[in-house]
mmCIF file of C-alpha atoms in Angstrom:
data_model
loop_
_atom_site.group_PDB
_atom_site.id
_atom_site.type_symbol
_atom_site.label_atom_id
_atom_site.label_comp_id
_atom_site.label_asym_id
_atom_site.label_seq_id
_atom_site.Cartn_x
_atom_site.Cartn_y
_atom_site.Cartn_z
ATOM 1 C CA MET A 1420 -97.655 39.352 284.880
ATOM 2 C CA ASN A 1421 -100.427 41.480 286.340
ATOM 3 C CA PRO A 1422 -102.008 44.127 283.897
ATOM 4 C CA ASP A 1423 -100.237 46.961 285.687
ATOM 5 C CA GLY A 1424 -96.779 45.375 285.004
ATOM 6 C CA SER A 1425 -96.021 43.995 288.324
ATOM 7 C CA ASN A 1426 -95.607 40.343 289.337
ATOM 8 C CA ILE A 1427 -93.537 39.143 286.545
ATOM 9 C CA ARG A 1428 -93.123 35.316 287.055
ATOM 10 C CA LEU A 1429 -91.440 32.842 285.032
ATOM 11 C CA LEU A 1430 -93.155 29.785 284.074
ATOM 12 C CA SER A 1431 -91.742 26.511 282.928
ATOM 13 C CA GLY A 1432 -92.281 26.219 279.173
ATOM 14 C CA ARG A 1433 -94.702 27.679 276.750
ATOM 15 C CA ALA A 1434 -97.533 25.380 277.579
ATOM 16 C CA PHE A 1435 -99.809 28.079 279.407
ATOM 17 C CA TYR A 1436 -99.112 30.756 276.776
ATOM 18 C CA ASP A 1437 -99.800 28.337 273.846
ATOM 19 C CA THR A 1438 -102.969 27.163 275.201
ATOM 20 C CA ALA A 1439 -104.220 30.686 276.051
ATOM 21 C CA ARG A 1440 -103.061 32.123 272.600
ATOM 22 C CA ALA A 1441 -104.824 29.279 270.857
ATOM 23 C CA ARG A 1442 -108.026 30.167 272.664
ATOM 24 C CA ASP A 1443 -107.855 33.787 271.431
ATOM 25 C CA HIS A 1444 -108.680 32.319 267.565
ATOM 26 C CA PHE A 1445 -112.150 31.347 268.744
ATOM 27 C CA SER A 1446 -115.441 33.368 269.780
ATOM 28 C CA ALA A 1447 -116.641 32.922 273.170
ATOM 29 C CA ASP A 1448 -119.244 30.289 272.158
ATOM 30 C CA LEU A 1449 -116.608 28.359 270.192
ATOM 31 C CA ARG A 1450 -118.992 28.881 266.961
ATOM 32 C CA PHE A 1451 -116.364 31.124 265.171
ATOM 33 C CA ARG A 1452 -112.628 30.813 264.380
ATOM 34 C CA ALA A 1453 -110.797 33.540 263.020
ATOM 35 C CA PHE A 1454 -107.483 32.480 260.918
ATOM 36 C CA VAL A 1455 -105.165 33.794 258.209
ATOM 37 C CA GLN A 1456 -105.331 32.568 254.777
ATOM 38 C CA GLU A 1457 -103.603 33.858 251.658
ATOM 39 C CA SER A 1458 -105.679 35.204 248.888
ATOM 40 C CA LEU A 1459 -104.640 35.957 245.204
ATOM 41 C CA ARG A 1460 -104.556 39.723 244.258
ATOM 42 C CA ALA A 1461 -103.739 41.579 241.050
ATOM 43 C CA ARG A 1462 -100.818 40.075 239.250
ATOM 44 C CA GLY A 1463 -101.363 36.551 240.958
ATOM 45 C CA ILE A 1464 -99.755 37.958 244.258
ATOM 46 C CA ALA A 1465 -100.698 36.094 247.305
ATOM 47 C CA VAL A 1466 -101.429 38.289 250.282
ATOM 48 C CA PRO A 1467 -102.451 37.133 253.945
ATOM 49 C CA GLU A 1468 -105.965 38.328 255.189
ATOM 50 C CA ILE A 1469 -108.246 37.382 257.916
ATOM 51 C CA TYR A 1470 -110.901 35.191 257.493
ATOM 52 C CA TYR A 1471 -113.494 33.309 259.959
ATOM 53 C CA GLU A 1472 -114.897 29.897 259.926
ATOM 54 C CA ASP A 1473 -118.666 29.288 261.192
ATOM 55 C CA TYR A 1474 -118.640 25.811 262.547
ATOM 56 C CA LEU A 1475 -122.584 25.745 262.759
ATOM 57 C CA TYR A 1476 -122.863 26.551 258.982
ATOM 58 C CA GLY A 1477 -119.525 25.288 257.853
ATOM 59 C CA ALA A 1478 -119.110 28.644 256.036
ATOM 60 C CA VAL A 1479 -115.721 30.407 255.487
ATOM 61 C CA GLN A 1480 -115.981 34.349 255.208
ATOM 62 C CA SER A 1481 -113.648 36.983 254.694
ATOM 63 C CA LEU A 1482 -113.297 39.362 257.427
ATOM 64 C CA ALA A 1483 -110.832 41.877 256.531
ATOM 65 C CA SER A 1484 -108.374 42.497 253.592
ATOM 66 C CA PHE A 1485 -106.501 45.254 252.166
ATOM 67 C CA ASP A 1486 -105.574 45.489 248.585
ATOM 68 C CA ARG A 1487 -101.817 44.948 248.711
ATOM 69 C CA CYS A 1488 -101.257 44.962 252.245
ATOM 70 C CA ILE A 1489 -101.042 41.872 254.762
ATOM 71 C CA ALA A 1490 -103.392 41.347 257.497
ATOM 72 C CA TYR A 1491 -102.683 38.593 260.314
ATOM 73 C CA ASP A 1492 -102.529 37.756 263.990
ATOM 74 C CA PRO A 1493 -106.702 37.602 264.590
ATOM 75 C CA VAL A 1494 -107.846 37.336 267.818
ATOM 76 C CA TRP A 1495 -111.647 37.175 268.828
ATOM 77 C CA SER A 1496 -113.228 39.320 271.450
ATOM 78 C CA PRO A 1497 -114.610 37.139 274.256
ATOM 79 C CA THR A 1498 -117.625 39.279 274.776
ATOM 80 C CA MET A 1499 -118.692 40.455 271.348
ATOM 81 C CA ASP A 1500 -118.611 39.710 267.357
ATOM 82 C CA ARG A 1501 -115.253 41.555 267.069
ATOM 83 C CA VAL A 1502 -111.816 40.736 265.877
ATOM 84 C CA ALA A 1503 -108.653 42.425 266.745
ATOM 85 C CA PHE A 1504 -105.686 41.940 264.258
ATOM 86 C CA VAL A 1505 -102.669 43.321 262.847
ATOM 87 C CA SER A 1506 -102.265 44.952 259.281
ATOM 88 C CA ASN A 1507 -99.472 46.864 257.699
ATOM 89 C CA THR A 1508 -101.634 49.167 255.388
ATOM 90 C CA THR A 1509 -100.234 52.115 256.767
ATOM 91 C CA GLY A 1510 -96.627 51.438 256.210
ATOM 92 C CA ASN A 1511 -96.071 49.528 259.334
ATOM 93 C CA ASP A 1512 -97.863 47.088 261.631
ATOM 94 C CA ASP A 1513 -101.010 48.554 263.606
ATOM 95 C CA ILE A 1514 -103.617 46.931 265.418
ATOM 96 C CA TRP A 1515 -107.046 47.170 263.945
ATOM 97 C CA ILE A 1516 -110.509 45.882 264.942
ATOM 98 C CA VAL A 1517 -113.659 44.879 262.887
ATOM 99 C CA ASN A 1518 -116.814 43.367 263.520
ATOM 100 C CA ARG A 1519 -117.657 39.947 262.408
ATOM 101 C CA ASP A 1520 -119.894 41.260 259.651
ATOM 102 C CA GLY A 1521 -116.929 43.306 258.280
ATOM 103 C CA SER A 1522 -118.494 46.665 259.430
ATOM 104 C CA GLY A 1523 -116.729 48.916 261.959
ATOM 105 C CA LEU A 1524 -113.326 48.533 260.729
ATOM 106 C CA LYS A 1525 -111.019 50.806 262.958
ATOM 107 C CA GLN A 1526 -107.425 51.407 263.469
ATOM 108 C CA LEU A 1527 -106.490 51.249 267.134
ATOM 109 C CA THR A 1528 -102.859 52.321 266.945
ATOM 110 C CA ARG A 1529 -101.222 54.976 264.700
ATOM 111 C CA ASP A 1530 -97.382 54.946 265.071
ATOM 112 C CA SER A 1531 -94.039 54.253 263.583
ATOM 113 C CA ASN A 1532 -93.576 51.240 266.132
ATOM 114 C CA TYR A 1533 -94.587 47.677 264.815
ATOM 115 C CA ASP A 1534 -97.444 46.237 267.077
ATOM 116 C CA LYS A 1535 -97.989 42.858 267.341
ATOM 117 C CA SER A 1536 -99.682 39.862 269.262
ATOM 118 C CA PRO A 1537 -103.071 41.716 270.318
ATOM 119 C CA SER A 1538 -104.907 39.855 272.819
ATOM 120 C CA TRP A 1539 -108.363 40.962 274.183
ATOM 121 C CA SER A 1540 -109.044 40.873 278.169
ATOM 122 C CA PRO A 1541 -111.474 38.380 279.156
ATOM 123 C CA ASP A 1542 -114.131 41.041 279.929
ATOM 124 C CA GLY A 1543 -113.644 42.498 276.307
ATOM 125 C CA GLN A 1544 -112.720 46.030 277.589
ATOM 126 C CA ARG A 1545 -109.091 46.170 276.740
ATOM 127 C CA ILE A 1546 -106.691 44.686 274.285
ATOM 128 C CA ALA A 1547 -102.888 44.093 275.303
ATOM 129 C CA PHE A 1548 -100.185 44.137 272.622
ATOM 130 C CA THR A 1549 -96.453 44.258 271.913
ATOM 131 C CA THR A 1550 -94.243 46.662 270.143
ATOM 132 C CA ARG A 1551 -91.056 45.655 268.543
ATOM 133 C CA THR A 1552 -89.481 48.907 267.505
ATOM 134 C CA GLY A 1553 -89.247 52.288 268.971
ATOM 135 C CA GLN A 1554 -90.596 51.880 272.799
ATOM 136 C CA ASP A 1555 -90.360 47.939 273.022
ATOM 137 C CA GLY A 1556 -92.700 46.398 275.512
ATOM 138 C CA VAL A 1557 -96.374 45.332 276.489
ATOM 139 C CA TRP A 1558 -99.134 47.829 276.102
ATOM 140 C CA LEU A 1559 -102.531 47.973 277.140
ATOM 141 C CA THR A 1560 -105.426 50.039 275.332
ATOM 142 C CA PRO A 1561 -109.076 50.236 275.747
ATOM 143 C CA ARG A 1562 -111.008 48.724 273.036
ATOM 144 C CA ASP A 1563 -111.615 52.068 271.273
ATOM 145 C CA GLY A 1564 -107.999 52.795 271.254
ATOM 146 C CA ARG A 1565 -108.264 56.341 272.790
ATOM 147 C CA PHE A 1566 -104.912 56.060 274.536
ATOM 148 C CA ARG A 1567 -102.215 53.213 275.438
ATOM 149 C CA HIS A 1568 -100.358 52.484 278.703
ATOM 150 C CA LEU A 1569 -96.911 50.894 278.540
ATOM 151 C CA ILE A 1570 -97.098 48.145 281.278
ATOM 152 C CA SER A 1571 -93.675 46.420 280.813
ATOM 153 C CA GLU A 1572 -90.587 47.025 278.777
ATOM 154 C CA TYR A 1573 -90.235 43.467 278.291
ATOM 155 C CA SER A 1574 -90.669 42.496 274.519
ATOM 156 C CA ALA A 1575 -92.793 39.393 274.401
ATOM 157 C CA ALA A 1576 -95.530 37.434 272.875
ATOM 158 C CA LEU A 1577 -98.604 37.587 275.170
ATOM 159 C CA ALA A 1578 -102.179 36.266 276.070
ATOM 160 C CA TRP A 1579 -104.516 37.002 278.821
ATOM 161 C CA ALA A 1580 -105.010 34.535 281.433
ATOM 162 C CA PRO A 1581 -108.842 33.334 281.817
ATOM 163 C CA ASP A 1582 -109.052 35.140 285.322
ATOM 164 C CA GLY A 1583 -108.313 38.727 283.554
ATOM 165 C CA GLN A 1584 -105.907 39.439 286.279
ATOM 166 C CA HIS A 1585 -102.617 38.165 284.610
ATOM 167 C CA LEU A 1586 -101.032 38.321 281.115
ATOM 168 C CA LEU A 1587 -99.166 35.206 279.854
ATOM 169 C CA LEU A 1588 -95.808 36.199 278.376
ATOM 170 C CA ALA A 1589 -93.410 34.228 275.950
ATOM 171 C CA GLU A 1590 -90.200 35.003 274.705
ATOM 172 C CA LEU A 1591 -89.182 37.423 277.448
ATOM 173 C CA GLY A 1592 -86.630 40.290 276.384
ATOM 174 C CA LEU A 1593 -84.782 42.392 278.508
ATOM 175 C CA PRO A 1594 -86.351 45.746 279.651
ATOM 176 C CA GLY A 1595 -85.019 48.755 278.238
ATOM 177 C CA PRO A 1596 -82.331 50.785 280.202
ATOM 178 C CA ASN A 1597 -84.653 53.580 281.028
ATOM 179 C CA TYR A 1598 -87.569 51.812 282.294
ATOM 180 C CA ASN A 1599 -88.469 52.565 285.974
ATOM 181 C CA GLY A 1600 -91.472 50.184 286.342
ATOM 182 C CA ASP A 1601 -94.054 52.645 286.279
ATOM 183 C CA PRO A 1602 -97.074 52.464 283.565
ATOM 184 C CA VAL A 1603 -96.657 55.011 280.912
ATOM 185 C CA ARG A 1604 -99.845 56.969 279.456
ATOM 186 C CA ILE A 1605 -99.544 57.968 275.860
ATOM 187 C CA PRO A 1606 -102.584 59.779 274.288
ATOM 188 C CA ASP A 1607 -103.237 58.481 270.767
#
């Protein structure tokens, strides 16, 4: 699918999507890998949080954690030391970003929808994600999260193609009954 929601094509199998999605967990230079690991909290409760591994030094570092809330689905920006991920710290799943050193934690989406599957564009300027409740579909936002565009009402897991001109979708759902194919701009 093109980033404007046009040109949806069916690929056979999930191989292209799975390869692109696996790539999203690594920094552009392949030195760092973001991943989820459970950490023990108060009263022995295990809570998923975001970590990264530095392959050069063999070190593992916590990147983002929230007291009793979960953080998951980390994806590395291809152009900077920044990771996008999902957390339910506000009561529902929203997209967040954080710098590799743990600074600059910022919530990008703020709504009652459950936002999932963030994926950075190859130029690092946009993040695509899906929403599974409310207005289902595939959305794009600039990396600062100042607004969102609905580009498709197909509900799918997604990843960017390396050329930046296409999004790879998996598990396509049917579009909503009121969708006319036009991108919808929604201010945050």
